[in-house]
Coordinates of C-alpha atoms in Angstrom, one line a residue:
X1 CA -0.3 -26.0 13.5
X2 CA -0.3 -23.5 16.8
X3 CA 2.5 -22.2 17.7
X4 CA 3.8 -21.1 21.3
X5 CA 2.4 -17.5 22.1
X6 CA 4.6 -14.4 21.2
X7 CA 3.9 -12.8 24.8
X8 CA 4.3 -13.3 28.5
X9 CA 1.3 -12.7 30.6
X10 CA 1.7 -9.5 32.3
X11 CA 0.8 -9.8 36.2
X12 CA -2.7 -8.2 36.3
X13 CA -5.6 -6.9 35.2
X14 CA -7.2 -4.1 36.9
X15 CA -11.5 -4.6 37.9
X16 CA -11.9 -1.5 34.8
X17 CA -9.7 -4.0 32.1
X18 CA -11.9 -6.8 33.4
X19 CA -15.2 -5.1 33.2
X20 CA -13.7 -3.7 29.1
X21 CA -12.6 -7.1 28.4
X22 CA -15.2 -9.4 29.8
X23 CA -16.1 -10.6 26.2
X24 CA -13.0 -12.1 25.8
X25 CA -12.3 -13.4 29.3
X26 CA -15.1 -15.4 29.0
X27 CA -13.7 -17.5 25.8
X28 CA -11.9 -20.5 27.4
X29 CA -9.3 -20.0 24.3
X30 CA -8.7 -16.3 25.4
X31 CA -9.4 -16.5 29.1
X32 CA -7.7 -14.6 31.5
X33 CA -4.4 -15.4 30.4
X34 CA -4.7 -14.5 26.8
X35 CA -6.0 -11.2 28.0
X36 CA -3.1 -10.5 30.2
X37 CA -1.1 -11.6 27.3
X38 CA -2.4 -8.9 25.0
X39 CA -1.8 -6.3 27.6
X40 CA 1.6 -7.0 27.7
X41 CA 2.0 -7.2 24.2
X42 CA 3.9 -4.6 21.8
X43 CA 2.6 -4.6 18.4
X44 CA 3.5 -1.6 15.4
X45 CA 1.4 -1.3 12.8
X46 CA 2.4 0.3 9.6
X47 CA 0.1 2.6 8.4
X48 CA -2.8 4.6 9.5
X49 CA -4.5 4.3 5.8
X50 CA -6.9 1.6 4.2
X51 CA -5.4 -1.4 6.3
X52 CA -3.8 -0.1 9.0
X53 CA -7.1 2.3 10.1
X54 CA -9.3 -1.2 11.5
X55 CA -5.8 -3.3 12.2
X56 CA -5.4 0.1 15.1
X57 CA -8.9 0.3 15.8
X58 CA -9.1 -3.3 16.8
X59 CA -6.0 -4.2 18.3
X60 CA -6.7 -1.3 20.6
X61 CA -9.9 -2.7 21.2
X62 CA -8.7 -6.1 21.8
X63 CA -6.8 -4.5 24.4
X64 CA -3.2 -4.7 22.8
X65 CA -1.5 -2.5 25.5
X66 CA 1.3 -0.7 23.1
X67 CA 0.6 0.2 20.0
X68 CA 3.2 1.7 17.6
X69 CA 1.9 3.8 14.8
X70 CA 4.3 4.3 11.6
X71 CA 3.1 6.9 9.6
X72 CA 4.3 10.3 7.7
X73 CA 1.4 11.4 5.7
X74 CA -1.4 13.8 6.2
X75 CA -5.2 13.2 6.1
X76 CA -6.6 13.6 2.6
X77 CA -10.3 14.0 1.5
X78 CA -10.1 11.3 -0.8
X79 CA -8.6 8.7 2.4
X80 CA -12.1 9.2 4.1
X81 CA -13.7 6.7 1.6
X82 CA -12.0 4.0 3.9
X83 CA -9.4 5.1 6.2
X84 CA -11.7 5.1 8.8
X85 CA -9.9 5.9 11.7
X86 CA -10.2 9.3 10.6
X87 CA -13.1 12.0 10.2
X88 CA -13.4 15.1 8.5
X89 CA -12.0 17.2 10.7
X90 CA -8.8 15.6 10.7
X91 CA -8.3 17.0 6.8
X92 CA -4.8 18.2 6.5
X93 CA -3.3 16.4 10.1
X94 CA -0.6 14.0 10.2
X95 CA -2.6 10.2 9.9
X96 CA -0.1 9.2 12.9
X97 CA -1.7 12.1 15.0
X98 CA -5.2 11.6 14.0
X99 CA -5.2 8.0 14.6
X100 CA -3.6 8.2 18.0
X101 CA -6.4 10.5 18.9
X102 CA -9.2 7.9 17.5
X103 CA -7.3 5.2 19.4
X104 CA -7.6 7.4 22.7
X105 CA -11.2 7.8 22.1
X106 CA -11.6 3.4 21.6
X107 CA -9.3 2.3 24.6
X108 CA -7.8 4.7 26.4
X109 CA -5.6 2.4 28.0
X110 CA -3.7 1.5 25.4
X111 CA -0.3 3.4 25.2
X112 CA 0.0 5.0 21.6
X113 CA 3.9 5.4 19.9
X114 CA 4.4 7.4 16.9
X115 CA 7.1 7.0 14.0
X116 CA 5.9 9.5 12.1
X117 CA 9.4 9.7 9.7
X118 CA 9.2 7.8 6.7
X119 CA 10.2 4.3 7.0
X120 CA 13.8 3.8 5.1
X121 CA 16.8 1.8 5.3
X122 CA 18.2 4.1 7.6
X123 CA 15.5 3.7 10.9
X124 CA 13.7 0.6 9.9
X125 CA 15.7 -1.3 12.5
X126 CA 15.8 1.1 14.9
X127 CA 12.0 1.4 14.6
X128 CA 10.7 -2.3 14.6
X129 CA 13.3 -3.4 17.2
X130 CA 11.6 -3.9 20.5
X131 CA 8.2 -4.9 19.5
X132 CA 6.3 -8.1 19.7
X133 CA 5.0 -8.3 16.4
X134 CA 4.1 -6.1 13.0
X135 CA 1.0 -5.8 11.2
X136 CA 2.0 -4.3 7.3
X137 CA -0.4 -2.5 6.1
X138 CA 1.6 -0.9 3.7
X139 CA 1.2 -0.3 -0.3
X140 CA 4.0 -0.4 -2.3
X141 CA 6.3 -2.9 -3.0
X142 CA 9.8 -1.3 -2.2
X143 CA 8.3 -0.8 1.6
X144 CA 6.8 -4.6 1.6
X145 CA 10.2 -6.4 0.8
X146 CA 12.0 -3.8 3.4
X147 CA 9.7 -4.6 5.9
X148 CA 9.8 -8.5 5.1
X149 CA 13.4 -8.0 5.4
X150 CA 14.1 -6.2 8.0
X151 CA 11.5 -8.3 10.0
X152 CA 13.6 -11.8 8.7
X153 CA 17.2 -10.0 10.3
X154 CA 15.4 -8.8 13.8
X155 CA 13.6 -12.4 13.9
X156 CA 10.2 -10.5 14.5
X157 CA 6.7 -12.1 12.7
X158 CA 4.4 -9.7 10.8
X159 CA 1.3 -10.1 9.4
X160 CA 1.3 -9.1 5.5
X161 CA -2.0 -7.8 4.2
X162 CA -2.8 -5.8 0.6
X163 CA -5.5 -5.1 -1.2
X164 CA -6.7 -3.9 -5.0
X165 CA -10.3 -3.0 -5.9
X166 CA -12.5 -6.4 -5.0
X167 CA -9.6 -8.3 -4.2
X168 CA -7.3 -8.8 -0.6
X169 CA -4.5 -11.4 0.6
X170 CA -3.3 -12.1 3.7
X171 CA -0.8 -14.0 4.9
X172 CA 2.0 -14.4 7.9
X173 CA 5.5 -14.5 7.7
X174 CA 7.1 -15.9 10.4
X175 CA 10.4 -17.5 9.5
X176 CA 12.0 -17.7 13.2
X177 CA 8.7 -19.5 14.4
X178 CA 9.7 -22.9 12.6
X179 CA 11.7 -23.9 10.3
X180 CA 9.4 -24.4 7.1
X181 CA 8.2 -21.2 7.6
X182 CA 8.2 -19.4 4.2
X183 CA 8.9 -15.2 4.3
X184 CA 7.6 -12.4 1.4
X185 CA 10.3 -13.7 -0.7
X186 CA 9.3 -17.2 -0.7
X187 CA 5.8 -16.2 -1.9
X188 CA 6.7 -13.0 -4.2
X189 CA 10.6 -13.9 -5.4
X190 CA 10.6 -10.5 -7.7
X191 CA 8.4 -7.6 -7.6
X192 CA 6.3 -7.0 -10.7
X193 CA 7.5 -5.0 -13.8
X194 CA 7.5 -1.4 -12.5
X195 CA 4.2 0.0 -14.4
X196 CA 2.5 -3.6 -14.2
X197 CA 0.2 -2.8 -10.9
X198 CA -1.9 -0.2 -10.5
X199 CA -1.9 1.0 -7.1
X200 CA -4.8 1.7 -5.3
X201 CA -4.5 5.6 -5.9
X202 CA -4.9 4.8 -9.9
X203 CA -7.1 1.4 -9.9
X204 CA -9.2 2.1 -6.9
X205 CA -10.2 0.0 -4.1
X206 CA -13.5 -0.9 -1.9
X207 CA -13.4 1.0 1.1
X208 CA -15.1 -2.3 2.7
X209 CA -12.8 -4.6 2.0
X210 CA -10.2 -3.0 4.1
X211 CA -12.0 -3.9 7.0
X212 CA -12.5 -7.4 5.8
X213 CA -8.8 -7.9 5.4
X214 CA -7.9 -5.5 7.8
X215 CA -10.1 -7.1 10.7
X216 CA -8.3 -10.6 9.5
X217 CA -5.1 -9.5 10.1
X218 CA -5.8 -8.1 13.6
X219 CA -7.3 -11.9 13.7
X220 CA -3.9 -13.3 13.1
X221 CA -1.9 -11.4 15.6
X222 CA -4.2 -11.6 18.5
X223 CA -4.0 -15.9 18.1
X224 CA -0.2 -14.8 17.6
X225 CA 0.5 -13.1 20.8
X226 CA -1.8 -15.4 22.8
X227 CA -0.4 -18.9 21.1
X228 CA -4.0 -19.6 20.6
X229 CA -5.5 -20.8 17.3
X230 CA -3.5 -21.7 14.0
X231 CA -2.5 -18.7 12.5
X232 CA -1.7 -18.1 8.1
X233 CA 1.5 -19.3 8.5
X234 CA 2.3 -21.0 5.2
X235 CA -1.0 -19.9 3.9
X236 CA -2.2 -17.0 1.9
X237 CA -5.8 -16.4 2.1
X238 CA -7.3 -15.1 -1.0
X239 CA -10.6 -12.9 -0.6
X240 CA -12.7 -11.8 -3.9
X241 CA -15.3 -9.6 -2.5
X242 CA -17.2 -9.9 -5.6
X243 CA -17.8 -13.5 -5.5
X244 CA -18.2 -13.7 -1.5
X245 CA -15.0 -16.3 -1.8
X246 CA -12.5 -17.1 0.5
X247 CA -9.3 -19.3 -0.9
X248 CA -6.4 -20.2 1.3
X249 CA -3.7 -21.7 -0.4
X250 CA -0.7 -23.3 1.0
X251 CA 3.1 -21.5 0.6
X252 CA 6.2 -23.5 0.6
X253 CA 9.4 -22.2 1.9
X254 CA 11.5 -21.8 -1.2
X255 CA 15.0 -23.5 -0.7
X256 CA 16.1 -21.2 -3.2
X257 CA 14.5 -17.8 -1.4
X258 CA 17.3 -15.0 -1.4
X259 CA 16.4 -13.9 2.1
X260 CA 15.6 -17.6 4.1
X261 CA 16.9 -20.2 1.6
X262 CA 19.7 -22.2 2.0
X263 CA 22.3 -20.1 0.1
X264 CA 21.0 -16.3 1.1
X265 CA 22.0 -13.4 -1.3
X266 CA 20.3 -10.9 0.4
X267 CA 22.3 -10.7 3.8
X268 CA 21.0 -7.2 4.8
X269 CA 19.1 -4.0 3.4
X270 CA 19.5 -3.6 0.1
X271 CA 18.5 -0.6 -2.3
X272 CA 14.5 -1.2 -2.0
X273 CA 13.5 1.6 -5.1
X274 CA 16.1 0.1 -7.3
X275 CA 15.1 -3.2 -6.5
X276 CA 11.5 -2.6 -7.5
X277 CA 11.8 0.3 -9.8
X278 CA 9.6 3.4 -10.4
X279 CA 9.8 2.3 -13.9
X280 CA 11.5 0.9 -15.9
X281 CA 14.6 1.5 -17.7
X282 CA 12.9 1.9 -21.1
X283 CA 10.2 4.1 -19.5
X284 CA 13.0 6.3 -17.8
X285 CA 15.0 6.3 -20.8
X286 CA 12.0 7.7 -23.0
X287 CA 11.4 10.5 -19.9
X288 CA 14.9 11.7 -20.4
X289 CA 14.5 15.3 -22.0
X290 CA 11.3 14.3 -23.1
X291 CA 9.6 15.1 -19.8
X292 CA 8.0 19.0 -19.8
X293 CA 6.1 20.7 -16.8
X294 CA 2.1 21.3 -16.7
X295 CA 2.8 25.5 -16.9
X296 CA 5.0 24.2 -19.8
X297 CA 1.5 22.7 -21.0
X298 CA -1.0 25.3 -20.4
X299 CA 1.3 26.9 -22.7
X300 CA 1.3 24.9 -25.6
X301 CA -2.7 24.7 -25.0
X302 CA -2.9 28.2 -25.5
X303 CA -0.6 28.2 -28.4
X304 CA -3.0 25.1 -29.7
X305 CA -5.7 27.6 -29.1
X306 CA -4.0 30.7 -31.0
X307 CA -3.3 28.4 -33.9
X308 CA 0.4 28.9 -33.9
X309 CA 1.1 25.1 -32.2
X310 CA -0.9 21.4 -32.7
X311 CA 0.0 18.8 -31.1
X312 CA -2.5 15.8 -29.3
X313 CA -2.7 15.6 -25.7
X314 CA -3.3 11.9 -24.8
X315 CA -4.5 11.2 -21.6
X316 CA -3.2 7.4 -21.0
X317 CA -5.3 7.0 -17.6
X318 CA -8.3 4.6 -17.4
X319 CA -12.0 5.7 -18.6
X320 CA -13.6 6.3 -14.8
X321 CA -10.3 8.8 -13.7
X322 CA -10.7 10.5 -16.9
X323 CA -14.6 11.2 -15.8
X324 CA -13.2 12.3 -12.3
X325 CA -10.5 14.8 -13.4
X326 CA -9.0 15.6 -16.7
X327 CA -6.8 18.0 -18.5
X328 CA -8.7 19.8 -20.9
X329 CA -8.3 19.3 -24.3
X330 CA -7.5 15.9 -23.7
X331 CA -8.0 12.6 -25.7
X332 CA -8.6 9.4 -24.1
X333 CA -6.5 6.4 -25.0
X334 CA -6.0 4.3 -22.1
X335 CA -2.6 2.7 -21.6
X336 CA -3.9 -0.7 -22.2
X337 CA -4.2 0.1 -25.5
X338 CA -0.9 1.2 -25.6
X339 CA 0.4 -2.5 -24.5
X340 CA -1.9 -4.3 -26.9
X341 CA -0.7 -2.3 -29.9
X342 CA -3.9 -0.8 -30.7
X343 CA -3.3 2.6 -29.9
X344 CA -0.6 3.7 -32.0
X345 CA -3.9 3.7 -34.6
X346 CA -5.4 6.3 -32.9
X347 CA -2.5 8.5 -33.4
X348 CA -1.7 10.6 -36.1
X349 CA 0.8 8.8 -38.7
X350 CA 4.3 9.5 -38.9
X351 CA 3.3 11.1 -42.5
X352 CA 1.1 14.0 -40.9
X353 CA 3.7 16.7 -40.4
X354 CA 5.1 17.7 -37.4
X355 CA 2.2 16.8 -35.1
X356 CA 3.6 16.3 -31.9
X357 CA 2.9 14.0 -29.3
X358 CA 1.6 15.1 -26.0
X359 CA 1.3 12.0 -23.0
X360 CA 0.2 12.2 -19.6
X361 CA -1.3 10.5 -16.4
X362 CA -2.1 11.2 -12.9
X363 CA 1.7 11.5 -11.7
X364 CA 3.6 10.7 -14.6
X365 CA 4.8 6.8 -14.4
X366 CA 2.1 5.4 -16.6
X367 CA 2.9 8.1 -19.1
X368 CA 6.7 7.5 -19.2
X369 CA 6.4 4.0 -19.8
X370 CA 3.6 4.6 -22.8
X371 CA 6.1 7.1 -24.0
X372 CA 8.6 4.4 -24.5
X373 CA 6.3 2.5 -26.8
X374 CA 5.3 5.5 -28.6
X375 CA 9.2 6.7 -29.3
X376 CA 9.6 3.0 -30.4
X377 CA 7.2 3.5 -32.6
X378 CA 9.3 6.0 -34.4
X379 CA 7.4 9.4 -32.8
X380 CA 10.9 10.6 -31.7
X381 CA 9.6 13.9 -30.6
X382 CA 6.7 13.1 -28.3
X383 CA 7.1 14.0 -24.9
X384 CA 5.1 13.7 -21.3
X385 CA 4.4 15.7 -19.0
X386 CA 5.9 14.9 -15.2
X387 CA 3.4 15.0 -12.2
X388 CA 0.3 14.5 -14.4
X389 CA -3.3 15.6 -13.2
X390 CA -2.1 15.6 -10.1
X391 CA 0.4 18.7 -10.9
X392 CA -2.1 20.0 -13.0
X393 CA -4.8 20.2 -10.7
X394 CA -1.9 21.5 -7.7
X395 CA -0.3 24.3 -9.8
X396 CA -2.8 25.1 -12.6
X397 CA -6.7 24.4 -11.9
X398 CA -7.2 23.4 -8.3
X399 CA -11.4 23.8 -9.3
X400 CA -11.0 20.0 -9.9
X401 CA -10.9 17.3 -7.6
X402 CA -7.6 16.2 -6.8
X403 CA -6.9 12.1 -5.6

C-alpha cells in the first residue's frame, strides 16, 4: 500500500532546479510536486562508508535539499574498495568532511549538516530530532537497535539496509505510518550471539553491492517523502548477488515486539553494547588475565627463537586474511574449526609438557571466544593476545597491510 508523503511541497523551484531536475519533472509520478517535495525535505543518513557513500550521492542527486551526515571516522585505504564517495586524496580525513565535499561537487544546492560525534545514547535524540526521514547505513548491531529505537520514540521512518559479502537486505520501518507496521525488533527480536557474524572488516564484502542496496534504499525514501509508490514497509527484500536473485518476503508486526508490541519492555534507550555484547561472557571470562599485548608477543617470539620459550601461535582468522596479513610464526587454524571440535586435534595434547597456547585474530574478539573453548578443553594456561593483527601491524610491523 502507498502511504501519504512524508513532506510538504516547498513553494518553488528556481529555472537552474528545473533545468537539474528535468528528468524527474517529467515522470507524471514525480512531477513537479514530488520535486518540490524533495527539496523541502530533511533526510540524515548514517554513515559515509559502504551504504551510506551512494544513499548521499543519490539523494543529493535527487535533489533532497538537507542532507545530514553522521559520521566520526576517518578515510581509510582499505574503505576505497567501495566507499565511493571518497578518493584517494581524502586518505586520513574525517568520512563526514570528505563526503560533504563530494556532495558539493554532485549538487551544490543541497545544504550538507555534519554529526561528526559518535552516535550514543547520549545525542541520538538530539541528532535525529528534526529530520524528515533516516536512511541506516550503519554496521553493527548495538548502533542498529539504537537507531530502530530511537527512531520508534521520535516517530521518525528510516530505511534499514546491511550488507555481508554477496548478500544485502533492505527493509523500512515505519511504525507511526500504520498500525501493522512492524520495527527492527519485530524482524530481529535478539541480536546474534556476540562472535556469530562476521562483520564486514573480517568476512569481507563486494564493493558493488553497496550500490545495489545502497541505490535501493535512496529508492525507498525518495517514494517516502513524495507518497509516491509502495515503499518495503512490511517487507524485507533479500538480494544474493551471486545468483542475480531478488526475494521480498513479507514481516509481521510481532504483538509480542519489546519496542511496538502490545506490552512494551523497552520504553526508552537502553544499554545498546550490553544488549548485544562484544562477546560473550565465556569469551570475556577466558580474556580475563589471559589477554597479553603484541610487544608482549614479539617477545615470546624471540624467546621461541633463542630456544629458551615454545609455545604455538594460532592464528584463528579465516584462510584469505591469513594471505593478506599475518603474524609471523603463525599457524593457521580457523575458528570454525574451533566450533566444530576439530581443532583441539591440531593442538598439542595436554601430555606434551608445558607447551603453551598462543591465540589471536585481527582485533582480538574471535580469539577470546576460541580461547574459551580451548581453556574448556583443559589448556588452562593459554592465553590471546588483545588487538590482534591489527595491533601488530600498528605497533610492531606497519610493512604490512593493515584493514
Amino acid at each position: 500500500m502507498s502511504y501519504p508523503a512524508l513532506v510538504e511541497p516547498a513553494d518553488e523551484l528556481t529555472i537552474d532546479e528545473v533545468r537539474r531536475y528535468s528528468r524527474h519533472l517529467i515522470i507524471p509520478d514525480v512531477g513537479m510536486t514530488g520535486q518540490k517535495r524533495l527539496k523541502n525535505a530533511k533526510v540524515l543518513v548514517i554513515g559515509a562508508g559502504g551504504l551510506g557513500s551512494p544513499a548521499l550521492l543519490y539523494l543529493a542527486a535527487a535533489g533532497v535539499h538537507t542532507l545530514g551526515i553522521a559520521e566520526f571516522d576517518e578515510v581509510d585505504e582499505s574503505n576505497l574498495q567501495r566507499q565511493v564517495i571518497h578518493g584517494q586524496s581524502d586518505i586520513g580525513k574525517s568520512k563526514a568532511l570528505s563526503a560533504k565535499e563530494s556532495i558539493a561537487e554532485t549538487n551544490p544546492y543541497v545544504n550538507v549538516i555534519l554529526h561528526e560525534g559518535r552516535l550514543d545514547n547520549d545525542n541520538v535524540m538530539d541528532v535525529f530530532r528534526g529530520y524528515d526521514l533516516i536512511v541506516d547505513g550503519t554496521d553493527n548491531f548495538a548502533t542498529r537497535y539504537m537507531v530502530n529505537d530511537a527512531a520508534y520514540f521520535l516517530g521518525i521512518p528510516y530505511v534499514w539496509g546491511s550488507i555481508y559479502r554477496f548478500d544485502g537486505q533492505a527493509s523500512v520501518f515505519a511504525p507511526t505510518l500504520a498500525d501493522d507496521a512492524p520495527c527492527y525488533r519485530c524482524l530481529y527480536p535478539e541480536p546474534p550471539p556476540p562472535g556469530m557474524v562476521p562483520s564486514c572488516a573480517e568476512g569481507g564484502v563486494l564493493g558493488v553491492l553497496c550500490a545495489s542496496i545502497g541505490s535501493i534504499q535512496v529508492n525507498e525514501a525518495i517514494k517516502l517523502l513524495t507518497g509516491i509508490g509502495e515503499p518495503l514497509v512490511g517487507k524485507l527484500m533479500i538480494y544474493d548477488a551471486l545468483e542475480m536473485e531478488y526475494r521480498k518476503l513479507k514481516v509481521r508486526k510481532d504483538p509480542s515486539c519489546a519496542l511496538c508490541g502490545e506490552n512494551p519492555t523497552v520504553t526508552g534507550l537502553i544499554d545498546y553494547d550490553a544488549f548485544c555484547g562484544a562477546i560473550s561472557d565465556d569469551a570475556a571470562e577466558a580474556a580475563a588475565g589471559s589477554t597479553i599485548s603484541v610487544t608482549q608477543l614479539e617477545h615470546m617470539l624471540k624467546e621461541r627463537e633463542e630456544g629458551t620459550r615454545d609455545f604455538v601461535l594460532v592464528d584463528v582468522r579465516e584462510p584469505n586474511e591469513y594471505e593478506i596479513n599475518r603474524i609471523p610464526g603463525s599457524v593457521l587454524i580457523p575458528k570454525g574449526e574451533f566450533l566444530n571440535g576439530s581443532a583441539l586435534e591440531q593442538l598439542p595434547s595436554l601430555t606434551e609438557g608445558d607447551k603453551q597456547i598462543v591465540m589471536h585474530c585481527k582485533s582480538g574478539v574471535r580469539s577470546a571466544e576460541t580461547l574459551a573453548i580451548v581453556k574448556g578443553a583443559g589448556y588452562a594456561d593459554a592465553v590471546h593476545v588483545g588487538g590482534g593483527v591489527v595491533a601488530w601491524v600498528n605497533q610492531i610491523d606497519p610493512s604490512q597491510p593493515s584493514y
